[in-house]
Amino acid sequence: MLMPNNMTGHAPPTAAARPQQQDAYVDIAGLDKIYPSKKGGDVYALRDVDLSIRRGEFLSVLGPSGCGKSTLLKCIAGLEGISGGKLLVRGQRVTAPPEKMGVVFQRDLLLDWRTVLDNILISAEFLKLDRGAYRERAIQLLDKFDLAAYAERFPWELSGGQRQRVSICRALLVDPDLLLMDEPFGALDAMTRDELNFELQRTWLETGKTVVFITHSITEAVYLGDRVVVMSRNPGRIAQTIDIDLPRPRGLEVRETPAFGQYTAQIRATFADLGIFKGV
Ligand SMILES: Nc1ncnc2c1ncn2[C@@H]1O[C@H](COP(=O)(O)OP(=O)(O)OP(=O)(O)O)[C@@H](O)[C@H]1O
Ligand SMILES: [Mg+2]
């Protein structure tokens, strides 16, 4: 259950289950992604991107609108083909969605005619797994994300934050190793966002998943990330990668510390150098 008093960090989640391996889990080198266009020329959505993501790492990806964040995520997810370079997940070239992957999309993509529980069970159906075998886990996830009372309700009866929690439950249903999240909290009010940030950190610490988390928020990127990848646009590139050396678990109050402020200032300075002020 979500417990607001846990958000202070006084009742921290355990880091016991977090794996410590440092091997490359997602290996990207010289990646280009071009969207062909009949009008006005081709769009270089990604240009010469090098990125190595460690197993168990929480990687935040930060950048202005149109810099290629969603494109990068869709390429890793095997939902977009690449135009050049190398993209491996667990050592395998990505030509289709990798196994053991969950995605939370920028829009929540819930089906309004299915109950919350049935929306979560879509993940099992999609992989042709036995729905019945995952029902109990779906109910456990709903309970963990404070949605136990909503299993038989419909998405249109939920708030924005509740809908996003359902999307996260859906992505977690088949216990993926790799969790790709595209601005999952972008449309939420600040308090709900704080709550879900803390909850996501807790889930990650408990399960040791590799997470790629896209956001427009510098604060969110630093709070959650082991590393923050800062992207620039036209074409979409990695401008900077910053290690976030703040102890875990991080209570929300870490955001008021000088060390945290140094990271956010450093990232703001990078955006200023790049001439990017809007939208971040
Ligand atoms: N399917 C597509 N066909 C053509 N161009 C596309 C397509 N998808 C994205 N683009 C272009 O590629 C660039 C990168 O888009 P992308 O959606 O990856 O950006 P983003 O960083 O996720 O932006 P936002 O923060 O607004 O979500 C943009 O110029 C966009 O117009
Ligand atoms: Mg996007």
Coordinates of C-alpha atoms and ligand atoms in Angstrom, one line a residue:
M1 CA 0.0 0.0 0.0
L2 CA 1.1 3.6 -0.5
M3 CA 1.9 5.1 2.8
P4 CA 2.4 8.9 2.7
N5 CA 4.6 8.8 5.8
N6 CA 7.0 6.6 3.9
M7 CA 7.6 9.4 1.5
T8 CA 9.8 11.1 4.1
G9 CA 12.3 8.3 3.9
H10 CA 11.8 7.4 7.6
A11 CA 10.6 3.9 6.6
P12 CA 12.9 3.1 3.8
P13 CA 12.6 0.3 1.3
T14 CA 15.2 -2.4 1.4
A15 CA 18.1 -2.5 -1.1
A16 CA 18.7 -6.2 -0.3
A17 CA 17.5 -7.6 -3.6
R18 CA 19.3 -5.1 -5.8
P19 CA 21.8 -6.9 -8.1
Q20 CA 25.3 -5.5 -8.3
Q21 CA 26.4 -6.7 -11.7
Q22 CA 28.0 -4.1 -13.9
D23 CA 27.7 -5.9 -17.3
A24 CA 26.2 -4.1 -20.3
Y25 CA 22.6 -5.0 -20.5
V26 CA 21.6 -2.6 -23.2
D27 CA 24.5 -1.8 -25.6
I28 CA 24.0 1.0 -28.0
A29 CA 26.8 2.3 -30.3
G30 CA 26.6 4.8 -33.2
L31 CA 22.9 4.5 -33.3
D32 CA 21.1 6.5 -36.0
K33 CA 17.3 6.7 -36.4
I34 CA 16.0 8.6 -39.4
Y35 CA 12.3 9.0 -40.1
P36 CA 11.8 9.4 -43.8
S37 CA 9.6 12.2 -44.9
K38 CA 8.2 13.0 -48.3
K39 CA 7.8 16.6 -47.4
G40 CA 10.6 18.8 -46.0
G41 CA 13.3 16.1 -45.8
D42 CA 14.1 13.2 -43.5
V43 CA 14.1 13.7 -39.8
Y44 CA 17.3 12.7 -38.0
A45 CA 15.6 11.7 -34.7
L46 CA 18.7 10.1 -33.3
R47 CA 22.3 10.7 -34.4
D48 CA 25.3 8.7 -33.4
V49 CA 24.0 7.7 -30.0
D50 CA 26.4 5.7 -27.8
L51 CA 24.9 4.3 -24.5
S52 CA 25.7 1.4 -22.3
I53 CA 23.1 0.5 -19.7
R54 CA 24.1 -1.7 -16.8
R55 CA 22.0 -4.6 -15.5
G56 CA 20.0 -3.3 -12.6
E57 CA 20.7 0.3 -13.3
F58 CA 18.1 3.1 -13.1
L59 CA 18.8 5.3 -16.0
S60 CA 17.0 8.7 -16.4
V61 CA 16.8 10.2 -19.8
L62 CA 16.2 13.9 -19.9
G63 CA 15.7 16.3 -22.8
P64 CA 13.5 18.9 -24.5
S65 CA 10.5 18.0 -26.6
G66 CA 11.4 16.5 -29.9
C67 CA 15.0 15.4 -29.0
G68 CA 14.3 11.7 -29.6
K69 CA 13.6 10.4 -26.2
S70 CA 10.5 8.4 -27.2
T71 CA 12.3 7.2 -30.3
L72 CA 15.2 5.9 -28.3
L73 CA 12.8 4.0 -26.0
K74 CA 10.9 2.6 -28.9
C75 CA 14.1 1.4 -30.6
I76 CA 15.2 -0.4 -27.4
A77 CA 11.7 -1.8 -27.1
G78 CA 12.0 -3.2 -30.7
L79 CA 9.0 -1.2 -31.8
E80 CA 11.0 1.0 -34.2
G81 CA 13.8 -0.3 -36.5
I82 CA 17.1 1.5 -36.4
S83 CA 18.6 3.2 -39.4
G84 CA 22.3 2.5 -38.5
G85 CA 24.6 1.5 -35.7
K86 CA 24.3 -1.2 -33.0
L87 CA 21.6 -1.9 -30.6
L88 CA 21.8 -5.0 -28.3
V89 CA 19.7 -6.1 -25.4
R90 CA 21.2 -8.8 -23.3
G91 CA 23.8 -9.3 -26.1
Q92 CA 21.1 -9.9 -28.8
R93 CA 20.5 -7.6 -31.7
V94 CA 17.0 -6.0 -31.3
T95 CA 14.8 -6.9 -34.2
A96 CA 11.5 -7.4 -32.3
P97 CA 10.4 -6.7 -28.7
P98 CA 12.9 -8.3 -26.3
E99 CA 11.7 -10.9 -23.9
K100 CA 11.0 -10.0 -20.3
M101 CA 10.4 -6.3 -21.1
G102 CA 7.6 -4.0 -19.8
V103 CA 6.8 -0.6 -21.3
V104 CA 4.9 2.3 -19.8
F105 CA 4.0 4.6 -22.7
Q106 CA 3.8 8.4 -22.7
R107 CA 0.0 8.1 -23.0
D108 CA -1.5 5.4 -20.7
L109 CA -3.2 3.4 -23.5
L110 CA -5.7 1.8 -21.2
L111 CA -8.7 0.2 -22.9
D112 CA -11.8 1.9 -21.5
W113 CA -14.1 -1.0 -22.2
R114 CA -12.1 -3.4 -20.0
T115 CA -11.9 -3.4 -16.2
V116 CA -8.7 -2.4 -14.4
L117 CA -7.9 -6.0 -13.7
D118 CA -8.5 -7.0 -17.3
N119 CA -6.3 -4.1 -18.5
I120 CA -3.5 -5.4 -16.4
L121 CA -4.0 -9.0 -17.6
I122 CA -3.5 -7.8 -21.2
S123 CA 0.2 -8.2 -20.7
A124 CA -0.3 -12.0 -20.1
E125 CA -2.7 -12.3 -23.0
F126 CA -0.2 -10.5 -25.3
L127 CA 2.5 -13.0 -24.5
K128 CA -0.1 -15.9 -24.8
L129 CA 0.4 -16.8 -21.2
D130 CA -2.4 -18.2 -19.0
R131 CA -4.5 -15.3 -17.7
G132 CA -5.7 -17.3 -14.7
A133 CA -2.1 -17.9 -13.6
Y134 CA -1.5 -14.2 -13.4
R135 CA -4.7 -13.1 -11.8
E136 CA -3.4 -13.4 -8.3
R137 CA -0.3 -11.4 -9.1
A138 CA -2.4 -8.7 -10.8
I139 CA -4.4 -8.4 -7.6
Q140 CA -1.2 -8.2 -5.5
L141 CA 0.2 -5.5 -7.7
L142 CA -3.1 -3.5 -7.4
D143 CA -2.8 -3.8 -3.7
K144 CA 0.8 -2.6 -3.7
F145 CA -0.1 0.4 -5.8
D146 CA -3.0 1.3 -3.6
L147 CA -5.6 0.2 -6.2
A148 CA -7.1 -2.8 -4.5
A149 CA -10.6 -1.3 -4.5
Y150 CA -10.5 -0.6 -8.2
A151 CA -9.9 -4.0 -9.7
E152 CA -13.5 -4.3 -11.2
R153 CA -13.8 -0.6 -12.1
F154 CA -13.2 0.9 -15.5
P155 CA -10.3 3.2 -16.5
W156 CA -12.7 6.1 -17.1
E157 CA -13.7 6.0 -13.4
L158 CA -10.1 6.6 -12.3
S159 CA -8.0 9.8 -11.8
G160 CA -4.9 10.4 -13.9
G161 CA -2.6 9.2 -11.2
Q162 CA -4.6 6.0 -10.7
R163 CA -4.6 5.4 -14.5
Q164 CA -0.8 5.7 -14.5
R165 CA -0.5 3.3 -11.6
V166 CA -2.6 0.8 -13.6
S167 CA -0.2 1.2 -16.5
I168 CA 2.7 0.5 -14.2
C169 CA 1.0 -2.6 -12.8
R170 CA 0.4 -3.8 -16.3
A171 CA 4.1 -3.3 -17.2
L172 CA 5.1 -5.2 -14.1
L173 CA 2.7 -8.1 -14.4
V174 CA 5.0 -10.6 -16.1
D175 CA 7.9 -9.5 -13.9
P176 CA 10.1 -8.0 -16.6
D177 CA 13.8 -7.6 -16.2
L178 CA 13.7 -4.5 -18.3
L179 CA 11.3 -1.7 -17.6
L180 CA 11.0 1.1 -20.2
M181 CA 9.0 4.2 -19.0
D182 CA 8.2 7.1 -21.2
E183 CA 7.3 10.2 -19.1
P184 CA 4.9 8.1 -17.0
F185 CA 4.2 10.9 -14.6
G186 CA 4.3 13.9 -16.9
A187 CA 0.6 14.7 -16.7
L188 CA 0.3 14.4 -13.0
D189 CA 0.0 17.0 -10.2
A190 CA 3.1 17.5 -8.1
M191 CA 2.0 15.6 -5.0
T192 CA 0.9 12.5 -6.9
R193 CA 4.1 12.6 -8.9
D194 CA 6.1 12.7 -5.7
E195 CA 4.2 9.8 -4.3
L196 CA 4.7 7.7 -7.5
N197 CA 8.4 8.7 -7.7
F198 CA 8.9 7.3 -4.2
E199 CA 6.9 4.2 -5.0
L200 CA 8.8 3.6 -8.2
Q201 CA 12.1 3.8 -6.4
R202 CA 10.9 1.4 -3.8
T203 CA 9.7 -1.1 -6.5
W204 CA 13.1 -0.8 -8.3
L205 CA 15.1 -1.3 -5.1
E206 CA 13.1 -4.4 -4.2
T207 CA 13.2 -6.0 -7.6
G208 CA 16.5 -5.0 -9.2
K209 CA 15.0 -4.3 -12.6
T210 CA 16.9 -2.4 -15.2
V211 CA 14.9 0.8 -15.8
V212 CA 15.0 3.4 -18.5
F213 CA 13.0 6.4 -17.4
I214 CA 12.2 9.3 -19.7
T215 CA 11.3 12.6 -18.2
H216 CA 11.2 16.4 -18.8
S217 CA 11.8 17.0 -15.1
I218 CA 15.4 17.7 -14.0
T219 CA 14.3 17.0 -10.4
E220 CA 12.7 13.7 -11.2
A221 CA 15.6 12.6 -13.3
V222 CA 18.1 13.3 -10.5
Y223 CA 15.9 11.9 -7.7
L224 CA 15.4 8.6 -9.4
G225 CA 18.5 8.0 -11.5
D226 CA 21.8 6.3 -10.9
R227 CA 22.8 8.2 -14.0
V228 CA 21.1 11.0 -16.0
V229 CA 21.5 11.1 -19.7
V230 CA 21.0 14.6 -21.0
M231 CA 19.9 14.8 -24.7
S232 CA 19.9 17.7 -27.2
R233 CA 17.9 18.0 -30.3
N234 CA 18.2 18.6 -34.1
P235 CA 19.6 16.0 -34.4
G236 CA 18.8 14.0 -31.2
R237 CA 22.1 13.3 -29.4
I238 CA 23.5 12.6 -26.0
A239 CA 25.0 15.8 -24.8
Q240 CA 26.1 14.7 -21.3
T241 CA 25.9 11.7 -18.9
I242 CA 26.0 12.4 -15.2
D243 CA 26.5 9.9 -12.4
I244 CA 24.2 10.6 -9.5
D245 CA 26.1 9.7 -6.4
L246 CA 23.4 10.1 -3.7
P247 CA 22.8 7.3 -1.2
R248 CA 19.7 5.0 -1.5
P249 CA 17.0 4.8 -0.6
R250 CA 16.4 8.4 -1.3
G251 CA 13.7 10.1 0.7
L252 CA 12.0 13.0 -1.0
E253 CA 13.8 15.4 1.3
V254 CA 17.1 14.6 -0.5
R255 CA 15.9 17.2 -3.1
E256 CA 16.6 19.9 -0.6
T257 CA 20.2 19.0 0.0
P258 CA 23.2 20.9 -1.5
A259 CA 24.5 17.8 -3.3
F260 CA 21.1 17.4 -5.1
G261 CA 21.1 21.1 -6.0
Q262 CA 24.6 20.8 -7.5
Y263 CA 23.4 18.1 -9.9
T264 CA 20.3 20.1 -11.0
A265 CA 22.4 23.2 -11.4
Q266 CA 24.9 21.3 -13.5
I267 CA 22.1 20.0 -15.8
R268 CA 20.5 23.4 -16.1
A269 CA 23.9 24.8 -17.1
T270 CA 24.2 22.1 -19.8
F271 CA 20.8 23.1 -21.2
A272 CA 21.8 26.7 -21.1
D273 CA 25.0 25.9 -23.0
L274 CA 22.9 24.1 -25.6
G275 CA 20.5 27.0 -25.9
I276 CA 17.6 25.0 -24.5
F277 CA 15.5 26.6 -21.9
K278 CA 12.0 25.7 -22.8
G279 CA 10.2 22.5 -21.7
V280 CA 12.8 21.2 -19.2
Ligands
LIG1 N1 6.7 8.2 -36.6 C1 7.3 9.3 -36.9 N2 7.5 9.7 -38.1 C2 8.2 10.8 -38.4 N3 8.8 11.6 -37.5 C3 8.7 11.2 -36.2 C4 8.0 10.0 -35.8 N4 8.1 9.9 -34.5 C5 8.8 11.0 -34.1 N5 9.2 11.7 -35.1 C6 10.1 12.9 -35.1 O1 11.3 12.5 -34.5 C7 11.7 13.5 -33.6 C8 11.9 12.9 -32.2 O2 10.6 12.6 -31.7 P1 10.3 11.9 -30.3 O3 8.9 11.6 -30.2 O4 11.3 10.8 -30.1 O5 10.7 13.1 -29.3 P2 10.6 13.2 -27.7 O6 12.0 13.6 -27.2 O7 10.0 12.0 -27.2 O8 9.6 14.4 -27.6 P3 8.5 14.7 -26.4 O9 9.3 15.1 -25.2 O10 7.7 15.8 -27.0 O11 7.7 13.5 -26.2 C9 10.7 14.7 -33.7 O12 11.2 15.6 -34.6 C10 9.5 14.0 -34.2 O13 8.7 14.9 -35.0
MG2 MG 8.2 11.5 -26.2

